[in-house]
Each structure stands twice: as C-alpha cells, then as structure tokens.
XYZ file of C-alpha atoms in Angstrom:
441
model
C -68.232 8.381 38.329
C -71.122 10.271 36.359
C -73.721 7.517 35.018
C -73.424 8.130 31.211
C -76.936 9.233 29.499
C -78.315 6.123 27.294
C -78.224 8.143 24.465
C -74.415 8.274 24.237
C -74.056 4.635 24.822
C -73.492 3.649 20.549
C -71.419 6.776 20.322
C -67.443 5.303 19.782
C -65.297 7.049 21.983
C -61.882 8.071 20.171
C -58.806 8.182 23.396
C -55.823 7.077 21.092
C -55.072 10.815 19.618
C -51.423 10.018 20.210
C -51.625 7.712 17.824
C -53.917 9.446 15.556
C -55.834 11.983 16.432
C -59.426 13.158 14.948
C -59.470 15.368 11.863
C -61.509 18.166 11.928
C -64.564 17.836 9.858
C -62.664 20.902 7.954
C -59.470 19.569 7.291
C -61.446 16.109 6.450
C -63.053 18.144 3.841
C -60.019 20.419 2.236
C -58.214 16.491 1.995
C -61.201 14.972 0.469
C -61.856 17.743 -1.948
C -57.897 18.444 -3.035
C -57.111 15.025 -3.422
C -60.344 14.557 -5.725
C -58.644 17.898 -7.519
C -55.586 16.361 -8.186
C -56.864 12.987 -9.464
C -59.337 14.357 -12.353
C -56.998 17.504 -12.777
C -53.474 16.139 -12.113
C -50.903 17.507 -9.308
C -49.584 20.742 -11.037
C -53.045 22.624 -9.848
C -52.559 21.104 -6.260
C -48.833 22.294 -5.992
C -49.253 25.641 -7.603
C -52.279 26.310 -4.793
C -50.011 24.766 -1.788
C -47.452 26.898 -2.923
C -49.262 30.228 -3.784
C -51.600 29.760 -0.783
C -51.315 27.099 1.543
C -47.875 27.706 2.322
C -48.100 31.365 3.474
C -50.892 30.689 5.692
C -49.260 27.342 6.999
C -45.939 29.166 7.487
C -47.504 31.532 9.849
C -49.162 29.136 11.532
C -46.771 26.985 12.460
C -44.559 29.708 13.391
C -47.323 31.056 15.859
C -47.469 27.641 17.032
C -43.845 26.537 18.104
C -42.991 30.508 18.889
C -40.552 29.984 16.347
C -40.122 33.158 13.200
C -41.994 32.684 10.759
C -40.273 31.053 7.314
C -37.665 28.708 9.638
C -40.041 25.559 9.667
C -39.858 23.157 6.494
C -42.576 20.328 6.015
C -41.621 17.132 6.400
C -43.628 13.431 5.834
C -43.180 13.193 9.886
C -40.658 14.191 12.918
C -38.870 11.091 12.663
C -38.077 11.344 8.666
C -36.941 14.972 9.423
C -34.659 13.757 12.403
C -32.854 11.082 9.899
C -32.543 13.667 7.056
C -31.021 16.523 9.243
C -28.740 14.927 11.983
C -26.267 12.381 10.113
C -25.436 15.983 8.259
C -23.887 16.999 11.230
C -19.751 17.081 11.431
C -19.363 14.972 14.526
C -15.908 13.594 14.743
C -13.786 11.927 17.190
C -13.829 13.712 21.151
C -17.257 14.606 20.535
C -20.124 13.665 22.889
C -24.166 12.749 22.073
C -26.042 13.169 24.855
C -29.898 11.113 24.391
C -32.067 9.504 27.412
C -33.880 7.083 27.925
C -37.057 8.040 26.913
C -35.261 8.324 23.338
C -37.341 6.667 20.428
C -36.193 4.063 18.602
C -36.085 5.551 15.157
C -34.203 8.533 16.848
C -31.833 6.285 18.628
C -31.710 4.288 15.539
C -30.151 7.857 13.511
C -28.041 8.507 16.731
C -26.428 4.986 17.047
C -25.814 5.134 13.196
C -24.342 8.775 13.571
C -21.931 7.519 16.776
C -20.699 4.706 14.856
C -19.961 7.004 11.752
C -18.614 9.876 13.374
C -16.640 7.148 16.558
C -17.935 10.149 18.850
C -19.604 8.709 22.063
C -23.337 8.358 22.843
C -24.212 8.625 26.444
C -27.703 8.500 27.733
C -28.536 10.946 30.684
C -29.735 9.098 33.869
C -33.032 9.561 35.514
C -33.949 10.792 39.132
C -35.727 7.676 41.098
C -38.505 9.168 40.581
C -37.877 9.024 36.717
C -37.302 12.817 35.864
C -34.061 13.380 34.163
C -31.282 14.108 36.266
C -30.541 17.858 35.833
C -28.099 17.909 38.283
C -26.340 15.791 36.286
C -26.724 17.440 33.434
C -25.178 20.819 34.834
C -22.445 18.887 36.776
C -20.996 17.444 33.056
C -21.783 19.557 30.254
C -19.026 20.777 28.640
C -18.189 22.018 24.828
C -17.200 18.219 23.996
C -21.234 17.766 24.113
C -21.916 18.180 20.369
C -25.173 17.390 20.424
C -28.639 16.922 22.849
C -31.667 15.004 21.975
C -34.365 15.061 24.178
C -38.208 13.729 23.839
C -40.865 16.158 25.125
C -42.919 13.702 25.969
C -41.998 9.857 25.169
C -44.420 7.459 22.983
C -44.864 4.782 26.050
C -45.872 7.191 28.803
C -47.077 10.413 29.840
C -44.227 12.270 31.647
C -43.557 15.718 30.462
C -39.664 16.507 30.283
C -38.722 19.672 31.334
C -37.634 20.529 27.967
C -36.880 24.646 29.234
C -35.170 23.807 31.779
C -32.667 21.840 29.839
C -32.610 24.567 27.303
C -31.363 27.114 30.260
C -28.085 24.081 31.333
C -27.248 24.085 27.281
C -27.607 27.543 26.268
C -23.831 28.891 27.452
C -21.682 25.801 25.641
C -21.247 24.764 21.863
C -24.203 22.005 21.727
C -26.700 21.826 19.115
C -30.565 20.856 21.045
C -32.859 18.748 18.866
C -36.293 17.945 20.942
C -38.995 15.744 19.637
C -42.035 17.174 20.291
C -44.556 14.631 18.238
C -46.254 13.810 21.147
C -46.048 17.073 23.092
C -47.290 19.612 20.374
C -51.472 20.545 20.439
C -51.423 19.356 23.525
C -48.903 21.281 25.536
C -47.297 24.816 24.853
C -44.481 24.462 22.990
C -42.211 27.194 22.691
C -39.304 26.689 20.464
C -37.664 30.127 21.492
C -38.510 29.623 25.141
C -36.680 26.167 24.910
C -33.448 27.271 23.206
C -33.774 24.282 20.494
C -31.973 24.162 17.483
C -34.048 21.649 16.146
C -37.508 20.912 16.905
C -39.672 18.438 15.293
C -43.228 16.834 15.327
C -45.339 15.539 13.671
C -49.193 17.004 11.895
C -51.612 13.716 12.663
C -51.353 13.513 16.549
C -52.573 15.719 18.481
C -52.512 18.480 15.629
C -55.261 15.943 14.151
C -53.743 16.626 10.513
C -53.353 13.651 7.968
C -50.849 11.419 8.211
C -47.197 11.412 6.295
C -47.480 15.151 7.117
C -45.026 16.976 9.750
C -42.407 19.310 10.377
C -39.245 20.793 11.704
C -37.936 24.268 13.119
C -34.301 24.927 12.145
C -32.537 27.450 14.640
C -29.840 29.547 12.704
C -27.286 27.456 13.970
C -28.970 24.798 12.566
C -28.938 25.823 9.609
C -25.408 27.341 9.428
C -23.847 23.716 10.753
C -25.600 22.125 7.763
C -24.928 24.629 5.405
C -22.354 22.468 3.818
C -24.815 19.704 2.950
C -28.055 21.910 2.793
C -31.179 21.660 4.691
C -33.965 20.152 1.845
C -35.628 16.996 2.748
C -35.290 13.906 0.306
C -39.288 13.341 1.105
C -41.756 16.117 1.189
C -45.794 15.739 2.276
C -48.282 15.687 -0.410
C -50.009 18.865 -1.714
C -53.542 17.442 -0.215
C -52.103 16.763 3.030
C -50.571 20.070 3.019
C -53.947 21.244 2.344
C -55.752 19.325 4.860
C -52.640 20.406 7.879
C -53.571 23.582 7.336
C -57.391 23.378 7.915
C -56.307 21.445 10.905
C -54.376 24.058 12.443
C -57.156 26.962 11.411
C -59.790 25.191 13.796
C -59.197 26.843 17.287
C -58.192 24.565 20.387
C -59.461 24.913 23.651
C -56.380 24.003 26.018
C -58.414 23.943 29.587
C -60.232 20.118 29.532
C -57.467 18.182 28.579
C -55.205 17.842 31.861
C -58.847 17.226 34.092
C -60.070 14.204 31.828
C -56.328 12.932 31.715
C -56.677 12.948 35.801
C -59.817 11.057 35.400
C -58.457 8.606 33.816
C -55.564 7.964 35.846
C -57.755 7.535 38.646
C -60.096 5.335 36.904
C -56.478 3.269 36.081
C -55.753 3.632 39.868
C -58.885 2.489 41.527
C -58.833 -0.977 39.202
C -57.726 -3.702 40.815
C -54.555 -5.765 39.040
C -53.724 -2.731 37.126
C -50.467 -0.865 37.055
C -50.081 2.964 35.891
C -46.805 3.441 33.990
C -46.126 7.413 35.106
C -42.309 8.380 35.815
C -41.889 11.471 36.874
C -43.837 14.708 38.743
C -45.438 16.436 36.005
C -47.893 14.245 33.592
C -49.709 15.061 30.729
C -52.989 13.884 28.690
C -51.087 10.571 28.150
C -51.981 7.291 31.001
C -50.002 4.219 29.708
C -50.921 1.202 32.020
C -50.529 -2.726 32.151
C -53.361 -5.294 34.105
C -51.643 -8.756 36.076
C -53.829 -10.801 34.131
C -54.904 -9.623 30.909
C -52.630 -8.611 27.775
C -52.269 -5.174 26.369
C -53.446 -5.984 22.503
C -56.066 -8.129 24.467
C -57.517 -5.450 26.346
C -57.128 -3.436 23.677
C -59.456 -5.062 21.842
C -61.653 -5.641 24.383
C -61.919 -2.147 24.925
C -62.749 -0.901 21.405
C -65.572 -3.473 21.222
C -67.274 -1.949 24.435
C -66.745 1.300 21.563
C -63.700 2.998 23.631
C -60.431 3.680 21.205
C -57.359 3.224 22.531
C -53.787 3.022 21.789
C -50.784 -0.152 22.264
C -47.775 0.817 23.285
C -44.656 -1.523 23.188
C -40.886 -1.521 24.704
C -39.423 -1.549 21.502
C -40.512 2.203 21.067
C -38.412 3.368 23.742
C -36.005 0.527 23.874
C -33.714 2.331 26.403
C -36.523 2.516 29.146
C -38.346 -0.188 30.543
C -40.254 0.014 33.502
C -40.367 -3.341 35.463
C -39.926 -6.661 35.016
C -40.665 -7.946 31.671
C -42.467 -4.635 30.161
C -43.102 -5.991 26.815
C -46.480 -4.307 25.847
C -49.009 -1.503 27.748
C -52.274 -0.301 27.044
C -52.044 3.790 26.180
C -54.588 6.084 26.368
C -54.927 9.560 25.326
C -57.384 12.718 25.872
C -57.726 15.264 23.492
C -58.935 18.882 23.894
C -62.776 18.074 22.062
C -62.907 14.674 24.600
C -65.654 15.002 27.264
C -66.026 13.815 31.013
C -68.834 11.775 28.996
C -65.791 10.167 27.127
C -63.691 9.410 30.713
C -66.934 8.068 32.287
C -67.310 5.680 29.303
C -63.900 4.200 29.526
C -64.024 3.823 33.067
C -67.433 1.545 32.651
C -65.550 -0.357 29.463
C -62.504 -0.992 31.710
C -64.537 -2.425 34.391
C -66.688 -4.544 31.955
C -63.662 -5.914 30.224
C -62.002 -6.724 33.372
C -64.893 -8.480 35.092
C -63.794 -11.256 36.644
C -60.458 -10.345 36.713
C -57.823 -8.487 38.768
C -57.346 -11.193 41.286
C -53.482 -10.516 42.047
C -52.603 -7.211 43.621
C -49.533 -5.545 41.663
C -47.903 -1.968 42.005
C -50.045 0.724 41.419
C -47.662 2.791 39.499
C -44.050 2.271 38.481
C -42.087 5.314 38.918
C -38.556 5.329 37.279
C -35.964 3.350 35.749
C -32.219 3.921 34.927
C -31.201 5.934 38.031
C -27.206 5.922 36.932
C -25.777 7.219 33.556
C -24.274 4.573 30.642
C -22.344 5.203 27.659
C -23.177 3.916 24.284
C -19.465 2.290 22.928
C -18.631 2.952 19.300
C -18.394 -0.171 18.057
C -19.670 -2.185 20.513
C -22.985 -3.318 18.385
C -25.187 -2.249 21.455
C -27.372 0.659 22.749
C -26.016 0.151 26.621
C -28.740 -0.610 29.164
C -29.267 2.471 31.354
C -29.166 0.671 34.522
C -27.680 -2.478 36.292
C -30.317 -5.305 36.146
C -31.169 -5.078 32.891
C -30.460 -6.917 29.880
C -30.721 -5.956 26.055
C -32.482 -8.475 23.776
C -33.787 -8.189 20.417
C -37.792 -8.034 19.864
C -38.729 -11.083 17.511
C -34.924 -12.802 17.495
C -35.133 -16.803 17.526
C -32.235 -16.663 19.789
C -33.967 -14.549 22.475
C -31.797 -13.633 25.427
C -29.093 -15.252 23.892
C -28.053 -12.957 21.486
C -27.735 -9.027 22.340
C -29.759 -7.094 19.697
C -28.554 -3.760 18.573
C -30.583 -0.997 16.591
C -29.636 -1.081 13.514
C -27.017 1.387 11.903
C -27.952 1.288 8.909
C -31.385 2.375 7.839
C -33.549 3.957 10.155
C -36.640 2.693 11.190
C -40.045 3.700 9.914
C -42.824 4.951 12.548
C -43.727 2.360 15.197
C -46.791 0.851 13.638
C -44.463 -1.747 11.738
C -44.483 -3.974 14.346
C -42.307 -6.690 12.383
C -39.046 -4.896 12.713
C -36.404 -6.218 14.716
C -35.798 -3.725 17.289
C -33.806 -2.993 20.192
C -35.928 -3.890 23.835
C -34.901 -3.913 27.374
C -35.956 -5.716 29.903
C -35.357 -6.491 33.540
C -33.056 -9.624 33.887
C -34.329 -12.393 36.210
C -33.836 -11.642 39.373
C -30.913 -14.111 41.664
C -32.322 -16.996 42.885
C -33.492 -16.360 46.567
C -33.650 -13.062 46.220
C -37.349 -10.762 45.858
C-alpha cells in the first residue's frame, strides 16, 4: 500500500456513502439557501419555485437516470415509504404468490408480510446458489401466472453483492407478475436501467449514493403499475420538502465520474482480506463498491468507533436489516464500508493504515476469510403462521431485543411498517444460525 503524504493525515475520510453519502458543496448550498427562504419568507415561495422549476428539471433528470420516460417518477420522503404506500394497494387475493429473497429488507418484508397476511396469498422467498447468487434456475423452473408479485433488492443494505436484477427481468417478462426492485443502494453507483430491467416499480432513495438530503427519494411507476392501482390512486400520503427538493436536484446536476469506484472497492476488500481475524461478508460473483466484514475479536460498533477516531467514516450494519439472510453463526452486527465515485486511492490507503492501527494487537484466532452464501433451498412464508420462515435448515428466527430470546419466535410486524434502519430500538425480525449438535463441527 501507497504511504499516505503527511499532509492528508487530519483530512477525515468519509467511506459510509451507503449510509449517507457527501452533498455536493452545490446542493449543500441550494438546501442552505431555500430553507433560509422559506423560514423568513414562508413555504408558498419554496413550493411555487419547486413546482415551476425544480420539478421540470428534476423530472428529466431522474428520468435520464433510471432510463425510465420522463413524468413516470413521483418523489417520495425515501424508497422504503414509497414501497409501503404503493404495494398494500395491490389486489392480491387468495391463489396468489409473492415471491421476495433473502436479501429482502426488513421494512420491505415488513409491507410484504403485512400484505400476505391481508390478502392470505403466500410469500415464498427464492433460494440462493451456494455461492449466494439467487437461484435463477429456480426461478425459470416455477414461475407461473399465480406469481403476483416479485421483489427483489439490487443490492442489499448488509453486503455488497449485486443481483442480477436484468436477468430476472428477462424470466418475468412473459407471465402476469408485477417487478418492484429496490435500488437504494444500487443507484449513483451502478447503472440502473429501469427499462432494461422490465420493473414495474423501482425505488431508491436521494441521500446515498445520489448524495441528496435526507427524507428525499423516489419511485418509477411502469404503466402497469399504475393501471393495477388505478383504483386506489398512486399519490403518496408523505411528500419531500420543497428545500430538499431543491437541494436533490443540485445533487443530481453535479456530473459523476463512474470509473474509480469498483478499483478502490477492490482495495479495500483486499485490505479486509490480508487482516488477520477478519472475515469479508461477499455472497455471490459480482460485487460492488460495498465490503461488509466482521473481526474474531473485536465488535462491529467497537471498531467502528475506533475507526472514525483514526478519522476514517464508516458504516454498521446489523442482521435485523436483512432478517432473512444471515451469514454464519451468530451474525449479529458487521462493520460496512463504502466507496464513492469522488473517494481516492489516498482514502483506501488511509483505511487500510486505520484498520491495522485499530487492530494492533489483535487478530490472534484465524477465522474464514469470506462467507459466501446462505439459504441454498427455497421456504414459504405461511399466512398466519406469525413468522417470516428461515430460508434454510439450521437456522432459527429470534426477535432482536426480546427478553425471552430464543425462546420466543419473533415475527415482523404486520402492522406498521418500519422506519429506515437507523432506529435501532425496534423489535425486529433476525436470524441466526442455531447451535450446532453436540459433537458435531
């Protein structure tokens, strides 16, 4: 690794854009200067400018940025919100099928759970390769028109695998099904092609990797879409404020260079590789700028913080996000880290030293270098049955911050959905693997 020059030594190095990425000094600016409008002038000004200006422009760019036409996004306060307004209007009945997998996200699964138990249609989550890619075989061998509905993550909050989001468009396009993908943590860092993928509904949110405010996002709603909810409409209970509007907007003006990412993500992973007691969490063949990883002998929130004191932000990522996959025993918590487009090989070389310096002393007890998959055989979700299904044998359901532990199977709750992930109080649905037999490795 490249010594790194002393003068960049007190700079803070930002790798958590996954979890909120770094405005542009532009749209910090248009934020700053429209919310300061609307508190000495009041929010009629704001809106009237949004909708005379900002929208038109913001239209078009969102439609040049999910390949989608231009006037079939609407603005949401984030992916998630958008998922929970749209999807119970659906009219799922009885015979129908959900397809989700186990990358699913828990306010997601939360909306599909509620939706299956409404509707007493089945939930069934698709079952991984063993190397953790989702089974398209599978997929081709049992689609049929009783699958009402698809939803896939483009890439999951916990790791960095890349689902082959086209690929499943291509099995789905010739039956009934309606395909929702998340793509928060996919978009401004990957292409994402809404009309490529065959989606009917794609969503994501503006403060990732878009590096917009927060409470901003949106959704792209296919014709079908929108005929299947014409009944109930397609407005949003919740919309963004005019500032952050604003601010999106200026985000998405500032061009992107796409090359650097992918390289500095590599360096990372390697830096992750080559420590000793650490374990990369990467399913799959095809990764992106996202390396999730766990250490033997030091905690995730601990080494966390140890890392952003050596001035290197990164990001916590726990099971209860994706509650349906958990790679090996006991994954409770794992450290995530995330390169962005303006990140340097300056910014790689400086986490590599911090990881090092935190982990001094450490790393005494060899452990995996990567874990690969989890949930190589499909599992049905039971209306009724109070219970996301584990997606493999072995593991056990338990619910995050219960007093009764692993004695009392948690469910995601039907009612209500979730907010984001940061509220880490919620009781939410986590797997993990069950002790193993006595006697046995």
């Amino acid at each position: 690794m490249n010594a790194i020059p002393h003068g960049d030594r007190g700079r803070r190095v930002h790798l958590d854009t996954a979890g909120l990425g770094r405005m542009p000094a532009a749209a910090r600016a248009q934020l700053t200067e429209w919310t300061r409008h609307e508190d000495r002038h009041g929010p009629y000004e704001v809106d009237e400018h949004v909708h005379h200006v900002v929208r038109p422009e913001l239209d078009a760019r969102l439609a040049a940025l999910l390949g989608a036409p231009a006037g079939d996004t609407v603005l949401a306060t984030g992916a998630a919100d958008a998922f929970a307004a749209l999807v119970p209007r659906l009219a799922l009945g009885p015979g129908d099928r959900i397809w989700t997998t186990p990358y699913e996200g828990v306010a997601n699964l939360t909306v599909l759970t509620a939706l299956r138990d409404r509707a007493r249609c089945r939930l069934e989550v698709v079952p991984l390769r063993p190397d953790g890619d989702l089974d398209l075989e599978w997929m081709a061998a049992h689609i049929d028109d009783d699958v009402a509905l698809v939803s896939v993550a483009h890439v999951p909050a916990g790791c960095g695998i890349v689902t082959p989001v086209e690929d499943i468009g291509r099995i789905l396009a010739p039956h009934r099904c309606l395909y929702a993908v998340d793509a928060s943590y996919a978009v401004g860092q990957l292409p994402v092609d809404a009309g490529r993928i065959g989606c009917q509904l794609l969503t994501g949110d503006g403060w990732r990797f878009l590096r917009g405010p927060e409470s901003v996002g949106f959704a792209y709603l296919a014709p079908e879409l929108r005929q299947a909810l014409a009944p109930h409409g397609t407005g949003l209970p919740a919309l963004p404020e005019g500032a952050s509007v604003v601010a999106l907007n200026a985000a998405l003006a500032v061009p992107q260079d796409a090359g650097p990412a992918g390289g500095l993500a590599a360096v990372v992973r390697t830096a992750v590789q080559e420590t000793p007691g650490a374990e990369l969490i990467a399913p799959g063949r095809v990764q992106c700028g996202i390396v999730t990883f766990r250490h033997a002998e030091m905690p995730a929130g601990l080494l966390r913080r140890a890392l952003a004191a050596r001035g290197v932000v990164v990001g916590k990522t726990v099971a209860q996000q994706t509650p349906l996959y958990s790679p090996g025993r006991k994954a409770t918590a794992a450290v995530r880290v995330s390169v962005h487009h303006d990140n340097s090989a300056w910014d790689a070389a400086r986490f590599a030293e911090a990881l090092r310096q935190a982990l001094a002393g450490r790393g005494r007890h060899a452990v995996p270098r990567a874990v690969r998959a989890a949930a190589p055989a499909p599992a049905a979700v039971a209306a009724g049955s109070g219970a996301v299904a584990a997606p493999a044998a072995g593991l056990r359901a338990v619910c995050a911050g219960s007093a009764a532990g692993a004695g009392a199977a948690g469910a995601v709750p039907a009612a209500g959905v979730p907010r984001p992930w940061r509220t880490a109080g919620r009781r939410h649905l986590a797997l993990v693997s069950a002790p193993a037999p006595h006697g046995t490795a």
